[in-house]
XYZ file of C-alpha atoms in Angstrom:
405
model
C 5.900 -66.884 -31.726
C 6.614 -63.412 -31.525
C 5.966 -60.409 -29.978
C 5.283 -56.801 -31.177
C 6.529 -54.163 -29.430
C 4.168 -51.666 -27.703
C 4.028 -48.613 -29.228
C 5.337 -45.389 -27.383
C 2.805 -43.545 -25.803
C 2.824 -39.939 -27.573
C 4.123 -37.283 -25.456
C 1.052 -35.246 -23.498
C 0.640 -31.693 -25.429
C 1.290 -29.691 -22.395
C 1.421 -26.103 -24.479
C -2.070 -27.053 -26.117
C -3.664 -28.129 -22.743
C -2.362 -25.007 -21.084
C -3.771 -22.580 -23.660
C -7.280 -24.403 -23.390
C -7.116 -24.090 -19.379
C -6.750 -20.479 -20.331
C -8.809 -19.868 -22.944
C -11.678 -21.496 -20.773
C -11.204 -19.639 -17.676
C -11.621 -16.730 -19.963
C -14.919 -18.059 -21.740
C -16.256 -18.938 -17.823
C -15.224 -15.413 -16.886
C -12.585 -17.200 -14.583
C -9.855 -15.713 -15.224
C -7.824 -14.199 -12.459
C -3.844 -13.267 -13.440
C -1.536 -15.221 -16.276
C 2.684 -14.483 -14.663
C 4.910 -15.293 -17.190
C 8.888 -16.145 -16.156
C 12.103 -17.097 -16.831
C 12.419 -15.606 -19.807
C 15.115 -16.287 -22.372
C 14.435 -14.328 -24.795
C 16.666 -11.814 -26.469
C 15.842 -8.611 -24.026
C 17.698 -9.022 -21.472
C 16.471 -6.725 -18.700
C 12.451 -7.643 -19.135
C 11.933 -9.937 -15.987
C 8.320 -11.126 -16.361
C 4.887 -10.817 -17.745
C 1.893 -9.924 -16.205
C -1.157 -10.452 -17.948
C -4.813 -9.214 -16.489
C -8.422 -9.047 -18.108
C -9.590 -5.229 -18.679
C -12.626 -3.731 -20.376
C -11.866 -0.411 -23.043
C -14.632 0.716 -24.666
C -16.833 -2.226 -23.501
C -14.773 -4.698 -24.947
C -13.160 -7.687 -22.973
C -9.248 -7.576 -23.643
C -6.105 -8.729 -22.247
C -3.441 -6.285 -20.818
C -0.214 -6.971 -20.834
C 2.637 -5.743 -18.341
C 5.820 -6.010 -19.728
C 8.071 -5.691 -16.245
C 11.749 -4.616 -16.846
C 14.142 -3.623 -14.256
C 13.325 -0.125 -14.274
C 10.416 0.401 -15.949
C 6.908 -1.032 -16.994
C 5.383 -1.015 -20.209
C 2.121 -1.764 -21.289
C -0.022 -3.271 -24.480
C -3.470 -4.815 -24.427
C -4.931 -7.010 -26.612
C -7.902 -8.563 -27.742
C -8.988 -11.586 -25.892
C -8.121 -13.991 -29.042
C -4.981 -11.869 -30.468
C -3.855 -12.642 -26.585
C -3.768 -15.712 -26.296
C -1.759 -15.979 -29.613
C 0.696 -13.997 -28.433
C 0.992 -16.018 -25.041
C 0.971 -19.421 -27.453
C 4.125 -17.502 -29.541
C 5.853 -16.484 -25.912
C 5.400 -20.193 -24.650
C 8.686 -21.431 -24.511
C 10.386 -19.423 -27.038
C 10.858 -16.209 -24.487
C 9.804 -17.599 -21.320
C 9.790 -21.094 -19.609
C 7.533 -20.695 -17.006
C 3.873 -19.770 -16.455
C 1.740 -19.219 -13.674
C -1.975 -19.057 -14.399
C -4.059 -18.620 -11.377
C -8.644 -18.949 -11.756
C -10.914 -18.826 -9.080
C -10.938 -22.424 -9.262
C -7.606 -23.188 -10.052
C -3.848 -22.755 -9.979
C -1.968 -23.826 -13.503
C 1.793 -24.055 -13.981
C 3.386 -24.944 -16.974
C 7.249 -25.475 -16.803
C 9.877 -26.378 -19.343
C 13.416 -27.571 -18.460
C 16.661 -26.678 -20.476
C 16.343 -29.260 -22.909
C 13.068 -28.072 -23.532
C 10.913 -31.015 -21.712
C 7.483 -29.562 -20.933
C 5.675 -30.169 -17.075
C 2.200 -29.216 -16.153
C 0.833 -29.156 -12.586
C -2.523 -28.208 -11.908
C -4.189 -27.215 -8.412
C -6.710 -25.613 -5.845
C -5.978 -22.127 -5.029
C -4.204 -21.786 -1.712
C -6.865 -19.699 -0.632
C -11.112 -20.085 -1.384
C -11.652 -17.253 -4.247
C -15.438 -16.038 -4.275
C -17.446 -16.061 -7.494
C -16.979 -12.477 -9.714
C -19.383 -9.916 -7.891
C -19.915 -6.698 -9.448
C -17.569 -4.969 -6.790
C -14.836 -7.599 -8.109
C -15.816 -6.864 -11.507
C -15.395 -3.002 -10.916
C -11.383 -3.347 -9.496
C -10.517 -5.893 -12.356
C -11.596 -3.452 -14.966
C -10.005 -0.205 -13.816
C -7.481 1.159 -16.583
C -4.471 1.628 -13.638
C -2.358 -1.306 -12.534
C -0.650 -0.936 -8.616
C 2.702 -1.853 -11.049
C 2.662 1.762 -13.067
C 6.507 2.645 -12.185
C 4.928 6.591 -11.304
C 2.894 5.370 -8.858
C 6.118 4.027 -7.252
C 8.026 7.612 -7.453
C 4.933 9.282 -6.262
C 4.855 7.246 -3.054
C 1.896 5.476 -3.814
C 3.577 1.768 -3.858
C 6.638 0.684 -2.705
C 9.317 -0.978 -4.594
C 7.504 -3.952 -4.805
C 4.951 -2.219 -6.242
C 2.628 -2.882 -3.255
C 0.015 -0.083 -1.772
C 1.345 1.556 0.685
C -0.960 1.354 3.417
C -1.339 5.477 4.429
C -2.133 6.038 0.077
C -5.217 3.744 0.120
C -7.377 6.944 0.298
C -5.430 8.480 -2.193
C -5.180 5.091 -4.711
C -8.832 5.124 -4.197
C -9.118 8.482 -5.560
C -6.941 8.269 -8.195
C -9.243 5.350 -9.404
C -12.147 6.349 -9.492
C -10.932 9.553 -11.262
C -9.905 7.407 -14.002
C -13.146 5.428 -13.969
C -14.956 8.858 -14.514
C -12.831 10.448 -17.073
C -12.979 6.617 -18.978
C -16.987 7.020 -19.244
C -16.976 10.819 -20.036
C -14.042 9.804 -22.718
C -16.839 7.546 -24.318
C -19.768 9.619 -24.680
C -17.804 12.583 -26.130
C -17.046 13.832 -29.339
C -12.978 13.337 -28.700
C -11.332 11.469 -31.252
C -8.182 9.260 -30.018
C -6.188 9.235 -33.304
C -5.659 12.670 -32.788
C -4.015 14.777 -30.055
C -5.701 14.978 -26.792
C -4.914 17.839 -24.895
C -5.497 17.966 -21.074
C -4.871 20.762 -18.736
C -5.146 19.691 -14.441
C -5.502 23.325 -12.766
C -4.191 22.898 -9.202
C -2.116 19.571 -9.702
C -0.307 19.348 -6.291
C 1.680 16.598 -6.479
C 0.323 15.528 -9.903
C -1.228 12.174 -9.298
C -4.130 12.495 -10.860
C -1.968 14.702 -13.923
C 0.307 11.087 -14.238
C -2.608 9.092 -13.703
C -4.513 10.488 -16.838
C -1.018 10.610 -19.187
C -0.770 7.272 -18.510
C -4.301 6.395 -19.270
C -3.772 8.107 -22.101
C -0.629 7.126 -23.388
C -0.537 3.151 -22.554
C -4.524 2.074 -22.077
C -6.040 3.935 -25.046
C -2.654 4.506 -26.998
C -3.742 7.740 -27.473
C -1.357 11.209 -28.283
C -1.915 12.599 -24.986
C -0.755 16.163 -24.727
C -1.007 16.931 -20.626
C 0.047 19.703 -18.851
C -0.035 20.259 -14.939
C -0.378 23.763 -13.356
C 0.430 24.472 -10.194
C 1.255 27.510 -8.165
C 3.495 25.673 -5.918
C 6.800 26.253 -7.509
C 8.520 23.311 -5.719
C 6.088 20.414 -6.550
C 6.126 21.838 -10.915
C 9.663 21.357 -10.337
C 9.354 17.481 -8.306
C 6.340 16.541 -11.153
C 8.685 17.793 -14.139
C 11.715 15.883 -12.941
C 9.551 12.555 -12.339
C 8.244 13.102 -15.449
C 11.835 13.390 -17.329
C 12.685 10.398 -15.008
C 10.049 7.586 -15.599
C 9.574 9.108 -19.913
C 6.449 10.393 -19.875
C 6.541 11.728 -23.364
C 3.784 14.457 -23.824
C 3.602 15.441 -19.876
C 4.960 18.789 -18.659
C 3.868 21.174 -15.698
C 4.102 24.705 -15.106
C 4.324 27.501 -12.442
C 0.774 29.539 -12.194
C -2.733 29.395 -11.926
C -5.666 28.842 -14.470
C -5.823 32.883 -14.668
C -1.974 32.854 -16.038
C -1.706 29.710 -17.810
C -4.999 29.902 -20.320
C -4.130 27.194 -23.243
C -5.726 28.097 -26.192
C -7.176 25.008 -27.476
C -8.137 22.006 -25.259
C -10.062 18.794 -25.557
C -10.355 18.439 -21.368
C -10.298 20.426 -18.630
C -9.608 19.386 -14.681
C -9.644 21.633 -12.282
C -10.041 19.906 -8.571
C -10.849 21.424 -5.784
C -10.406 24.925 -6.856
C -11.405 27.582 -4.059
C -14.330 29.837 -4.717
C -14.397 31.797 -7.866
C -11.111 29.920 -9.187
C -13.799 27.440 -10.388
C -15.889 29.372 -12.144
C -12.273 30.745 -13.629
C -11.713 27.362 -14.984
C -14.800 26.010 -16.013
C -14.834 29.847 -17.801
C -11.253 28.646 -19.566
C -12.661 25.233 -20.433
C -15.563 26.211 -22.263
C -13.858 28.824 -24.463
C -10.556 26.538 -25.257
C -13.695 24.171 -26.118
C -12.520 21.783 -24.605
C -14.828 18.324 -25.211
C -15.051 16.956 -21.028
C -14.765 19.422 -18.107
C -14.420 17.951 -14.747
C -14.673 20.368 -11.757
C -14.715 19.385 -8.037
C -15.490 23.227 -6.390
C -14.170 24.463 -2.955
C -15.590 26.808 -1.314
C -18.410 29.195 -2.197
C -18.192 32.664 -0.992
C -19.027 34.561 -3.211
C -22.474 33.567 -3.647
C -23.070 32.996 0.098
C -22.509 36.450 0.964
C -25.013 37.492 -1.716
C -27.929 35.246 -0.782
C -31.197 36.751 1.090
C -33.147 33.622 2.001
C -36.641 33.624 1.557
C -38.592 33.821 5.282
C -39.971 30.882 5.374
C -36.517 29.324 4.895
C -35.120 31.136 7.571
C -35.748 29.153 10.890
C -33.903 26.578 9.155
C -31.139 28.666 8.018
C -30.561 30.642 10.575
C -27.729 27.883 11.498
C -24.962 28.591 9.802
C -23.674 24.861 8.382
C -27.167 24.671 6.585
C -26.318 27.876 5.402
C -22.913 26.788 3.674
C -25.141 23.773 2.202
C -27.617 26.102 0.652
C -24.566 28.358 -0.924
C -22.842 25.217 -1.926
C -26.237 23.872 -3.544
C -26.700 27.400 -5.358
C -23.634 28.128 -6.347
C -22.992 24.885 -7.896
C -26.128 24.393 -9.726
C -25.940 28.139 -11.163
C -22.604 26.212 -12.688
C -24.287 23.654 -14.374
C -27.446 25.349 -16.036
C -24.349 27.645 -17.110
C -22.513 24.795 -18.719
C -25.972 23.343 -20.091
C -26.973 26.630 -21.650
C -23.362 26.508 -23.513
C -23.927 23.116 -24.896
C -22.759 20.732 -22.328
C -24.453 17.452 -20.967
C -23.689 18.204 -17.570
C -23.872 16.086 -14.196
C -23.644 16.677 -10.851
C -22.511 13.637 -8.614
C -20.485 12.429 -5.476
C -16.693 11.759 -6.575
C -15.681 10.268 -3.523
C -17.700 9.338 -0.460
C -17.793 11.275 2.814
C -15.360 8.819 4.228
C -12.544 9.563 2.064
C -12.879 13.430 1.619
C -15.018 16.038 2.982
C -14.738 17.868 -0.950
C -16.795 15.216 -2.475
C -18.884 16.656 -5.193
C -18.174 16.526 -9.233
C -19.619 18.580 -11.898
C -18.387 17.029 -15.324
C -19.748 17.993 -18.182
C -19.186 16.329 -22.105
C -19.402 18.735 -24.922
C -22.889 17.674 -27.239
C -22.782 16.766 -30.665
C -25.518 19.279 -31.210
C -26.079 22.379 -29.943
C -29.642 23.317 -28.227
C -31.926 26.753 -27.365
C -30.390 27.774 -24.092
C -33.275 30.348 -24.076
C -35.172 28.329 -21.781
C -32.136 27.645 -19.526
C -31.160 31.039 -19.084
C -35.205 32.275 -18.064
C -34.935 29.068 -15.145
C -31.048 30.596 -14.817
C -32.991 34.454 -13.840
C -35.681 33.149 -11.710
C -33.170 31.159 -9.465
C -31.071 34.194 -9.034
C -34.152 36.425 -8.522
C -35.498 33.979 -5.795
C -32.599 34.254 -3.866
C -31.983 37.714 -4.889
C -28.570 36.909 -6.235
C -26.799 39.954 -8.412
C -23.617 38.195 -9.414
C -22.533 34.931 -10.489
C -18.295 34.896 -11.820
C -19.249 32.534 -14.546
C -22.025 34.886 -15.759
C -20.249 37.651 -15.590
C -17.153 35.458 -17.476
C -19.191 34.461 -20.184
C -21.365 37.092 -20.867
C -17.933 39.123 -21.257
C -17.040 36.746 -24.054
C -20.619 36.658 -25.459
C -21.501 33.251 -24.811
C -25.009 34.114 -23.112
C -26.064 36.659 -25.488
């Protein structure tokens, strides 16, 4: 009698199994980070790729950071066009990946003669379910790996926070998070150039942070330009920028008096002392520019104008309620100013008290339509009348240029 052979048992599709692991931790909203290795492909000094889930413009999508010995570059993707690209990069330009969820921990390997492993586990560590705070860091536009963040002396080399910057990272985030949701309500249109002036850029982290929004999240033709007074830091942002190719990124030696661009689609101007403010939001309105972010310092000259009413004075007479009541003046003067010249404006807290004591915003995003500001302007009079106010800069600005009538 004889006996048939078994059959061999078909190899295990490790490639297709991997790409469903993926593709569900996606779907469950599981998905954590995607590190792909080894590579073998024909570049020879990209090292890895790191892949992370992102929202732009309310859509889900992957983003991809190409990591090469020097530098970082960056695409994103739509969830599906993603994982076709990671099925095309799996094995032909890299042999290993690493795909960590918050319930599990994925590698697929494959040897020299091309023999595919695949070794699944529990994190080495409990992960929590999404929350919305989780949900909030995962979808901010800037990655810890941006090589300027690096020069700036934000990360190290390893592109880790440094420890004394977390005030500062945290800053520079939620800048981005506010310019992101402006960006979408306004009338700016990202195939086309989008030019950005940052009054008062120090050291320019927020100026590199919002190029590189620009230029590798949206993809955009962004045009930005830092002024500063300080001669030595223009000439430290100008040579970072040269060094990491920032294409489209310059700064320059003055203040928003001197350096008045004559067309603009945003405006930044942080922490500007006193009038300078009123300066800038004056500049941004008649470059007409589409988003103007302001974060005001100081307010003198409208404190030394005010008369408080008597029955306000027992609780004035102290003089840090005082400074309050300027502050609170001065800045909504600014945006029934901005409202009456067509802006939907907001006034909010950028940063809480416990990262900086300069924690108000006042953005405003240019409207498709323009409205009767003659209501505006009569609540604009009997404010300054009840406080028996005689001079406002951004008045006196615009009303020189014949915005208020």
């Amino acid at each position: 009698m004889s006996v048939t052979a078994p059959s061999a048992r078909p190899a295990p599709d490790h490639h297709a199994q991997f790409l469903q692991l993926l593709d569900t931790s996606l779907t469950q909203n599981a998905f954590i980070k995607l590190v792909l290795a080894k590579h073998v492909g024909p570049e020879a000094d990209l090292q890895r790729l790191i892949i992370k889930q992102l929202t732009v413009k309310e859509q889900p999508c992957l983003s991809f950071v190409y990591r090469y010995k020097t530098r970082d570059i960056t695409k994103n993707f739509s969830l599906d066009e993603g994982i076709a690209a990671i099925a095309e990069l799996l094995p032909a330009a890299f042999k290993n990946a690493h795909l960590l969820t918050l319930t599990d921990e994925v590698q697929l390997e494959y040897s020299k003669k091309g023999k595919s492993s695949l070794f699944k586990g529990k994190p080495q560590t409990q992960r929590d379910a999404p929350s919305a705070e989780h949900n909030r860091e995962k979808n901010r536009f800037l990655d810890l790996s941006r090589p300027f963040l690096a020069d700036l002396g934000v990360t190290n080399k390893q592109h880790e926070l440094i420890p004394a910057m977390s005030r500062k990272w945290k800053q520079i985030n939620k800048f981005i998070e506010v310019f992101s949701h402006a960006l979408g309500s306004s009338p700016i249109k990202l195939d086309q150039p989008v030019r950005v002036a940052d009054f008062g850029s120090g050291k320019g982290y927020l100026t590199f942070a919002i190029h590189d929004y620009l230029r590798n999240t949206l993809k955009a033709e962004g045009e930005v330009t830092g002024v500063e007074l300080r001669e030595d830091m223009v000439t430290l942002c100008n040579a970072a920028a040269q060094r990491l190719e920032h294409p489209g990124l310059v700064f320059k030696c003055g203040d928003v008096r001197s350096v008045a661009p004559s067309q603009l689609e945003v405006m930044i101007a942080l922490h500007a002392c006193d009038i300078a403010t009123d300066y800038a939001i004056h500049t941004g309105i008649r470059s007409g520019a589409a988003i103007i972010m302001c974060s005001p310092c100081c307010h003198k000259q409208i404190r030394q104008q005010i008369q408080s009413p008597q029955l306000l004075k027992p609780m004035l007479q102290y003089g840090l309620h005082l400074g309050q009541q300027a502050e609170m003046v001065t800045d909504s003067l600014r945006a029934l100013f901005l409202e009456a010249c067509g802006y939907e404006t907001k006034v909010f807290e950028f940063i809480s008290l416990e990262h900086t004591n300069k924690n108000k915003m006042i953005l405003a995003v240019k409207r498709a339509e323009p409205q009767d500001p003659s209501q505006l302007l009569a609540r604009i009079e009997e404010l300054k009348a009840f406080y028996q106010i005689s001079e406002h800069c951004l008045e006196t600005l615009l009303k020189a240029d014949g915005y208020l009538g």
